[in-house]
Structure formats: structure tokens, C-alpha cells
XYZ file of N, CA and C in Angstrom:
549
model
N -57.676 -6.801 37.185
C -56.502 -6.056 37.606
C -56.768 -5.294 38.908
N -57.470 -4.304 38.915
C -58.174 -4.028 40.391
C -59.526 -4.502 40.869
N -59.622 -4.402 42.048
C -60.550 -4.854 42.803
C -60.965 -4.393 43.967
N -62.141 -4.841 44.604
C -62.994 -3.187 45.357
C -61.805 -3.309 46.591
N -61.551 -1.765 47.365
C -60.902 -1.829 48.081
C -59.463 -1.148 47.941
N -59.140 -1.517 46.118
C -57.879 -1.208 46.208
C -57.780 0.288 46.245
N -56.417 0.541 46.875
C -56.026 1.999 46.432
C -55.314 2.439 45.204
N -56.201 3.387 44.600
C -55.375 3.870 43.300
C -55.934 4.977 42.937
N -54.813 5.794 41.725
C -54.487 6.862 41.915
C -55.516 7.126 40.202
N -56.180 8.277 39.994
C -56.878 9.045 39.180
C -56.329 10.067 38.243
N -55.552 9.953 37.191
C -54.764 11.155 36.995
C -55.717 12.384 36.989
N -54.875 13.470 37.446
C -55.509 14.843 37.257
C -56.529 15.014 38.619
N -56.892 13.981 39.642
C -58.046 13.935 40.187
C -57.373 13.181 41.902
N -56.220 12.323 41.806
C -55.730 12.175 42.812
C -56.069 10.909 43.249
N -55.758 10.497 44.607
C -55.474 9.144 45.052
C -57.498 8.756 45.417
N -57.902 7.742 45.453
C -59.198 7.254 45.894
C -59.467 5.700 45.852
N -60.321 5.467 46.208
C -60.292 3.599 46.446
C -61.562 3.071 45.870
N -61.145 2.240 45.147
C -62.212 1.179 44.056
C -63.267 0.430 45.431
N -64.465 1.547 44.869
C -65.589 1.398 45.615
C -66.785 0.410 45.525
N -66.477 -0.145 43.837
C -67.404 -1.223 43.780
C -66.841 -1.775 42.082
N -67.337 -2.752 41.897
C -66.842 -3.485 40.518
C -68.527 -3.832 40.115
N -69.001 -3.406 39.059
C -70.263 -3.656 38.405
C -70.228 -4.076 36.818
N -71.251 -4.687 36.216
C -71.294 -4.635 34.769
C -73.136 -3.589 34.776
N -72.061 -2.735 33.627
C -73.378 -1.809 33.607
C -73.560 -1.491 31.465
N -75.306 -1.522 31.100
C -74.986 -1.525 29.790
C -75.066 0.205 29.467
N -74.584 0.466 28.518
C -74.412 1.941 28.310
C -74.225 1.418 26.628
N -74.917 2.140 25.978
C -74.916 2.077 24.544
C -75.409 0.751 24.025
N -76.162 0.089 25.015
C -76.427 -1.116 24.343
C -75.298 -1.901 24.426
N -73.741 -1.790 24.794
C -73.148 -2.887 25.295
C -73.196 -2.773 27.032
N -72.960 -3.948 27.224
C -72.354 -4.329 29.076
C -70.995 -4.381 29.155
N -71.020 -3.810 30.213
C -69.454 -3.326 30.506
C -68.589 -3.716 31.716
N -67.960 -4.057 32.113
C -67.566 -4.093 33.720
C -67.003 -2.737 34.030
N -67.182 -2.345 35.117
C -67.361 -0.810 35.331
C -66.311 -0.834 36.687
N -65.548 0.005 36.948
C -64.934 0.289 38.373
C -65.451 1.778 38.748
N -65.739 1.620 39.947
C -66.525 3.030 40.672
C -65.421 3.089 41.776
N -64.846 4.740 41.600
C -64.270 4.967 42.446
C -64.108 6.436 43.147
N -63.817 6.151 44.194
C -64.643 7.523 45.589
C -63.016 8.119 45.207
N -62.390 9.555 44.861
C -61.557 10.288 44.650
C -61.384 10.872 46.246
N -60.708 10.751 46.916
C -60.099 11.052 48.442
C -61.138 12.639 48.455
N -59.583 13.479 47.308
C -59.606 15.119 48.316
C -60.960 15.996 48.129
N -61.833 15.725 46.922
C -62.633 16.353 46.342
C -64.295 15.530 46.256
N -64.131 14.302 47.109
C -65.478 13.613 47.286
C -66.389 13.307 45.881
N -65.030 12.850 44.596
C -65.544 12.957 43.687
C -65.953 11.255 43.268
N -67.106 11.052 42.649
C -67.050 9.715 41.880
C -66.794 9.482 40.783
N -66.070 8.617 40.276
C -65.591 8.024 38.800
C -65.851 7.133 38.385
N -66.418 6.297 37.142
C -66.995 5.431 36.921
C -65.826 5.153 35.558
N -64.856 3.964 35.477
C -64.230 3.947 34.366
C -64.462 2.576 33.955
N -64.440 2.294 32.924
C -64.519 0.644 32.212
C -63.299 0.075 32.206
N -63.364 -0.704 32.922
C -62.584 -1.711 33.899
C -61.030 -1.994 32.526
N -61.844 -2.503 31.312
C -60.817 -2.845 30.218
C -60.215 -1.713 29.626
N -60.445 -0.635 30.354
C -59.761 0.687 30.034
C -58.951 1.496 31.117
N -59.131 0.729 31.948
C -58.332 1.350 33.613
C -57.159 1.764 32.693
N -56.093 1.197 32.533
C -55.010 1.466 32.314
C -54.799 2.449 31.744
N -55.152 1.998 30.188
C -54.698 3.284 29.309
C -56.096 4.713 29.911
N -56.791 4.715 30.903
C -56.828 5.596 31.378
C -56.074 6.602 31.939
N -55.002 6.095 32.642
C -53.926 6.164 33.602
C -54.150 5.996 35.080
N -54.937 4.963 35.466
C -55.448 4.581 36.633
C -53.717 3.488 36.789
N -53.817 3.912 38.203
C -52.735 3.105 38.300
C -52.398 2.923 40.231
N -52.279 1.696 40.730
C -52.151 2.063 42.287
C -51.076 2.742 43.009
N -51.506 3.524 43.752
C -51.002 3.716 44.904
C -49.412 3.851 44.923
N -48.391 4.682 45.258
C -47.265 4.121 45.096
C -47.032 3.916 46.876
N -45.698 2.853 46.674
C -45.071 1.908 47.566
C -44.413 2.887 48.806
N -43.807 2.572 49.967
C -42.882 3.159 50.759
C -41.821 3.800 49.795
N -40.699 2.877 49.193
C -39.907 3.260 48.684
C -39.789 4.310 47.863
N -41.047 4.254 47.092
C -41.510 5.190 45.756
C -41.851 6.705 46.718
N -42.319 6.542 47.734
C -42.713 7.950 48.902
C -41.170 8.708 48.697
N -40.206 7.682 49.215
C -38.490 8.080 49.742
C -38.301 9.244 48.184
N -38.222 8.382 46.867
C -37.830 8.948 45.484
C -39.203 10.231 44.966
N -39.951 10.314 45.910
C -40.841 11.476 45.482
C -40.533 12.565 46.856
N -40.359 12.386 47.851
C -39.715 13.477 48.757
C -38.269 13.859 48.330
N -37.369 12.933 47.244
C -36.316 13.472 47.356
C -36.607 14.064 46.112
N -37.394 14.291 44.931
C -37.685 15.209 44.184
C -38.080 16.453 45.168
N -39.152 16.647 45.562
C -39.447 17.562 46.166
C -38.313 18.194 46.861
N -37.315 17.752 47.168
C -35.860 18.523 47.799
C -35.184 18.740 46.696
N -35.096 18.298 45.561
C -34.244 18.578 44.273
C -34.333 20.297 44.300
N -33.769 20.667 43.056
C -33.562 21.659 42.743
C -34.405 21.816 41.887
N -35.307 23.128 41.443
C -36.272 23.690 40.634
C -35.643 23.107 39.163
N -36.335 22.748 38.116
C -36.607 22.487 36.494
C -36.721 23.923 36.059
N -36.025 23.914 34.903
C -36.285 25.377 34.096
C -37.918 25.109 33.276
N -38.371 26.387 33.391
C -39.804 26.501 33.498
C -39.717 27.447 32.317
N -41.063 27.096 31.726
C -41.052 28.558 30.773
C -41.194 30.000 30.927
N -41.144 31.019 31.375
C -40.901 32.394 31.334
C -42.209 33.205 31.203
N -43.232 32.768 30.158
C -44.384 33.356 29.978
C -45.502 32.470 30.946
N -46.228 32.940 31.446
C -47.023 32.376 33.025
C -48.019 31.220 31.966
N -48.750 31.634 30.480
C -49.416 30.920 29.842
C -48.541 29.662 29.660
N -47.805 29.871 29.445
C -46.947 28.182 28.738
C -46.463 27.810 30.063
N -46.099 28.178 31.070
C -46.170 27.954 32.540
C -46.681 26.853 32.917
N -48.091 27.338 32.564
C -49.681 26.920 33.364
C -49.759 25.548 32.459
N -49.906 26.035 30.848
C -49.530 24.447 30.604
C -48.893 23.257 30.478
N -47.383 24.024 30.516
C -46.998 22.936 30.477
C -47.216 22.116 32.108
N -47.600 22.720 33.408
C -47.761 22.362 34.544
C -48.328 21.483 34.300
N -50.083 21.849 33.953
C -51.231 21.258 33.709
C -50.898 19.618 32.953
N -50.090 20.266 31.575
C -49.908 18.737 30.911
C -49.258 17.736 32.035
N -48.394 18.260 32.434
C -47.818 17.304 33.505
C -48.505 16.403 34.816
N -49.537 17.461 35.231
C -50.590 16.821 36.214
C -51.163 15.566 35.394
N -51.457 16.001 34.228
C -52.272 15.383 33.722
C -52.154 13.655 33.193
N -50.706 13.867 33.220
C -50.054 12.519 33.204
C -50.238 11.546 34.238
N -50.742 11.988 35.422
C -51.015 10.750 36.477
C -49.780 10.215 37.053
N -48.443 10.822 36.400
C -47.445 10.136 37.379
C -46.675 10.729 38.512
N -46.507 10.544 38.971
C -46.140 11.301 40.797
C -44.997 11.604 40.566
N -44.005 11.283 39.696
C -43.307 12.551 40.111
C -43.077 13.552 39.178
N -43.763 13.096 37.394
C -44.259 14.711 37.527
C -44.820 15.904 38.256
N -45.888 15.199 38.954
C -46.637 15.568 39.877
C -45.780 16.471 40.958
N -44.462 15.951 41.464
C -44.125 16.136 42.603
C -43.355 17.287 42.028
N -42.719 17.413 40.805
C -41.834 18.130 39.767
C -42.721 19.574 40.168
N -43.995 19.753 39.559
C -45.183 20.812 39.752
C -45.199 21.083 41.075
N -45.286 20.727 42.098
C -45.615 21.251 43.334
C -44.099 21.873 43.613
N -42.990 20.735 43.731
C -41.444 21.978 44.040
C -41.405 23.139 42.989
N -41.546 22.884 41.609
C -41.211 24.058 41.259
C -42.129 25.306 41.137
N -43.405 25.409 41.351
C -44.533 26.193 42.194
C -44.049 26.389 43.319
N -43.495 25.623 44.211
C -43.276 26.342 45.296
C -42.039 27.222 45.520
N -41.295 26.576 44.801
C -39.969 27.942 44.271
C -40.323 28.637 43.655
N -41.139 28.859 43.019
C -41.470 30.283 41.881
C -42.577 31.145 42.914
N -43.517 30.267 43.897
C -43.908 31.118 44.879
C -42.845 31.746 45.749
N -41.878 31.372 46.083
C -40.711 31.567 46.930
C -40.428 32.783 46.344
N -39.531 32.602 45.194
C -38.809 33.502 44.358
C -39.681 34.902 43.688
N -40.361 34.474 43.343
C -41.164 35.779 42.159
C -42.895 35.791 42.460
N -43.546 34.876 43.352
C -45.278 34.713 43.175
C -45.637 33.806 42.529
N -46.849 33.735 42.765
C -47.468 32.225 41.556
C -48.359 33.698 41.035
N -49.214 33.840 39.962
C -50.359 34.404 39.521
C -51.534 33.182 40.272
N -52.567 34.347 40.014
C -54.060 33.363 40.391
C -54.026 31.847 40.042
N -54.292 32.074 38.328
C -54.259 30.426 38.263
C -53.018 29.311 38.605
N -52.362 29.861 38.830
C -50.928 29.158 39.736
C -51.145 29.090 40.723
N -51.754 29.961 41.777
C -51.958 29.167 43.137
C -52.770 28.403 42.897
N -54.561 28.208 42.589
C -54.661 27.560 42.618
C -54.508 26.323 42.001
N -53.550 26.057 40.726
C -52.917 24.932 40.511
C -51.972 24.413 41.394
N -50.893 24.852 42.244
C -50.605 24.728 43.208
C -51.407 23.915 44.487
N -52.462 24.593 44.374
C -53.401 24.504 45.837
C -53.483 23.081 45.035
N -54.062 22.819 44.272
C -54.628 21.738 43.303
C -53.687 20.601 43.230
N -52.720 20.707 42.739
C -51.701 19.692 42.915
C -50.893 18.789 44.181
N -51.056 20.160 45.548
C -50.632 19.775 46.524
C -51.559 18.953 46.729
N -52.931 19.076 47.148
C -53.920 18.186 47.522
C -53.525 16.761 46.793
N -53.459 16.446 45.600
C -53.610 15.601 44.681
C -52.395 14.640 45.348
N -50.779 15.228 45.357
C -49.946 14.539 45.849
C -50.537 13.929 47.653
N -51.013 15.297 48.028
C -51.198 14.516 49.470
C -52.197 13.755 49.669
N -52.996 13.443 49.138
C -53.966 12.306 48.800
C -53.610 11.003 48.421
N -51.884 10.909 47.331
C -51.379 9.477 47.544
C -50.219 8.950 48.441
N -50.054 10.463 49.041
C -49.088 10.141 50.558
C -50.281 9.533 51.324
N -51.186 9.983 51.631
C -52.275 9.372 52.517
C -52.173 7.854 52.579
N -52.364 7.617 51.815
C -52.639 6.255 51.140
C -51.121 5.607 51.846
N -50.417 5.653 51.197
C -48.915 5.610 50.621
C -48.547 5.034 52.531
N -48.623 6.174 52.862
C -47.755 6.178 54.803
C -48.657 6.184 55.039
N -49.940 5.858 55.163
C -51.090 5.086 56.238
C -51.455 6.512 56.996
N -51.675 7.687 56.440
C -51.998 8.806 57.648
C -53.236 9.179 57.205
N -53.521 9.898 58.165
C -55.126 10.348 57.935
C -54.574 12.100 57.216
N -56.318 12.117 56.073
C -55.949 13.165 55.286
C -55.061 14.656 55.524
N -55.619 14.964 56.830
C -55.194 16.561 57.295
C -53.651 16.290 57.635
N -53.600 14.773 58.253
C -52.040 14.794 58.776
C -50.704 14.931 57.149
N -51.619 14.155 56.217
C -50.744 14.214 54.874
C -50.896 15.470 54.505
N -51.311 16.393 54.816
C -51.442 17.417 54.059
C -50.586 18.744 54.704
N -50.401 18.598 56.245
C -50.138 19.050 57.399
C -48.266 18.336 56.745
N -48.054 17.166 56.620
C -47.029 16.777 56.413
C -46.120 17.478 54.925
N -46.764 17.353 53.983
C -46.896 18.424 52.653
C -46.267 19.515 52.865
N -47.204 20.168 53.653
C -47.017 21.828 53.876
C -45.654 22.086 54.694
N -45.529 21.304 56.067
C -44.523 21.136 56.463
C -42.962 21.191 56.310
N -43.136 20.275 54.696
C -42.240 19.621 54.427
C -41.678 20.866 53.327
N -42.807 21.506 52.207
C -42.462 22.385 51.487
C -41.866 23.879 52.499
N -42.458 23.951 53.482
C -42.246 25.381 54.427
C -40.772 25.196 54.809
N -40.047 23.821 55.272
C -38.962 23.546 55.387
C -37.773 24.064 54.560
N -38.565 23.318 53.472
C -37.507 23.141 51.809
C -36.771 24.827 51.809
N -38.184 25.453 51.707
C -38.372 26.921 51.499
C -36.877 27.487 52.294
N -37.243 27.420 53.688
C -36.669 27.980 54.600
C -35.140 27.432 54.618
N -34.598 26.503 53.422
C -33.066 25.797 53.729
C -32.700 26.576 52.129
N -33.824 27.280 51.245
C -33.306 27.736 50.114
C -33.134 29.634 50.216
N -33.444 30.033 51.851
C -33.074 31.319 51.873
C -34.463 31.889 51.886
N -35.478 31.332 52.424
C -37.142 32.160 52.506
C -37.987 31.329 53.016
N -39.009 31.798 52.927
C -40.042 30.823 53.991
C -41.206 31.093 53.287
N -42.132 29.675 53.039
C -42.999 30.101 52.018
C -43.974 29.396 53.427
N -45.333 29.959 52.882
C -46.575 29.370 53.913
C -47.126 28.625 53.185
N -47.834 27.192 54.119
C -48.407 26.353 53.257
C -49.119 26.419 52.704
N -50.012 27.771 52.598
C -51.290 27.872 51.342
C -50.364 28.667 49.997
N -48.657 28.868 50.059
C -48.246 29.236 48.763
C -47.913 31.054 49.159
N -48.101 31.449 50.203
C -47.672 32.710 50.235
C -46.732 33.172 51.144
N -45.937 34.394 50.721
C -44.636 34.479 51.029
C -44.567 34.936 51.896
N -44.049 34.983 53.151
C -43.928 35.407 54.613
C -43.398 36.020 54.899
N -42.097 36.698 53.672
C -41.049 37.712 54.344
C -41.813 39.382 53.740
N -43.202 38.553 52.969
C -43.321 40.388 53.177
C -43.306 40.394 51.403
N -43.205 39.587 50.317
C -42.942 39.869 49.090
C -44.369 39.964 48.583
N -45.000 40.684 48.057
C -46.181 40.435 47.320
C -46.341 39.573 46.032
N -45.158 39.230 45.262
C -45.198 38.393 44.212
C -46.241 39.013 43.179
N -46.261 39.820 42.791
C -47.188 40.273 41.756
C -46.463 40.545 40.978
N -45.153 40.685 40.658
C -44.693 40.591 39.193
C -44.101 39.224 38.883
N -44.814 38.044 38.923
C -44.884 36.420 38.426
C -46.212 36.582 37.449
């Protein structure tokens, strides 16, 4: 199903490219193994090839699929839970799914709740965390080099911000002066 070279996406861990195809024994069985280099975090992954899937390894999405994940990101905020703990997880569960536009769901509505009220600590950096992750399969996705997808990201959320009545900065903090400490 994949093969070295391809681009594909890591849930929870982000976009990276199948760096080598091996059979390796581990427990006394042999395995075919996919090794793969994770873009934002220079991480390696080693998954068994007959398990890619229901891993949630999955490639790269298409041009078109870019168009239907920027126009989430312009949607309107999802009702969120109220207490920052059930917040955080239900965010988290969602990253964790590997599909982009949950994914993309978490970064707009983090960035409206940074807008509106603050993120807490572990919200920015889930935030910080998620943005990377999406801009790692824009990379891929529109052929740009990392800083420019990420530069494009920030851009694009600072925009959003600024057409919903505020201006958020691309590391997640609020520019008109709000401290956000009661989020």
C-alpha cells in the first residue's frame, strides 16, 4: 500500500515521508516494517506495514481536499465544552483521529477561543501543536517549503481573526491588548 517516498500523514504526529520499507524480526516474528521521518518534530516511526491503516496512517491529502480544509478553517467556531479539562480533551481526542479536518476543526476553534476569551497553557500549546501538524500536510499538499506553510497558516488564521472583529497573532496571542486569563 505505501512505498518509500510516499507522503503520508501520522495521526497525532503530522505529515512525514516513508523513509524506507524493511522486514525486521521483533518477538521472534519478521515483519515488514515502514520507517517514517515525521516533517515538524524530526521524529522517527517505525509501524508494521500490515497495520499502517488501522494505525491511521493515511496519505497526504489532494489539492481539492486543501480547498474543503481552508474552508473549514473560515467556518464558524463548533460549540466547545465550557470547562477548559473537557476542552483539552475532547481537542486532544480529535487530533488524535488523524483526520484533517478534525484537525482543522481544533486549530479554528482555538483560534476563536484565543480571539474571544484566551487559550490556558495547555491550549496554547495544543494549539501551537496542532497548527504545526496541519501545516506539515499543507507542506506536502501545495508543494511549499516548511516555514512558507506555516507562514501561510498563521497568515491565513491572523486574517480569519481580523474579518471576525480582532486580530489574533500567529503564535495564538491577542493583539488588541486582552490578556485572556479568564479562559
Amino acid at each position: 500500500m505505501f512505498e518509500v517516498g510516499d507522503k503520508v500523514v501520522y495521526p497525532h504526529h503530522g505529515a512525514g515521508s516513508v523513509m524506507k520499507k524493511e522486514v525486521k524480526e521483533v518477538l521472534g516474528q519478521s515483519r515488514e516494517y515502514l520507517t517514517i521521518k515525521i516533517l515538524y518534530n524530526e521524529m522517527t516511526v517505525m509501524v508494521p506495514s500490515e497495520n499502517a491503516e488501522r494505525a491511521g496512517l493515511r496519505r497526504v491529502i489532494d489539492e481539492e481536499t486543501v480547498k474543503e480544509v481552508l474552508a473549514v478553517l473560515r467556518d464558524d467556531g463548533t460549540q466547545m465544552p465550557k470547562n477548559w479539562n473537557r476542552r483539552f480533551k475532547h481537542n486532544r481526542d480529535k487530533i488524535k483521529t488523524g483526520d484533517i479536518f478534525e484537525l482543522a476543526e481544533v486549530v479554528r476553534n482555538l483560534s476563536i477561543r484565543d480571539l474571544d476569551k484566551g487559550l490556558s497553557t495547555g491550549e496554547k500549546q495544543m494549539f501551537g501543536r496542532a497548527k504545526k501538524i496541519l501545516a506539515s500536510e499543507l507542506m506536502y499538499a501545495c508543494e511549499m517549503e516548511e516555514q512558507e506553510a506555516i507562514e501561510f497558516l498563521d497568515n491565513l488564521l491572523e486574517e480569519i481573526g481580523e474579518s471576525r472583529g480582532g486580530r489574533v497573532a500567529a503564535g495564538g496571542v491577542d493583539l488588541d491588548g486582552e490578556d485572556g486569563l479568564d479562559g
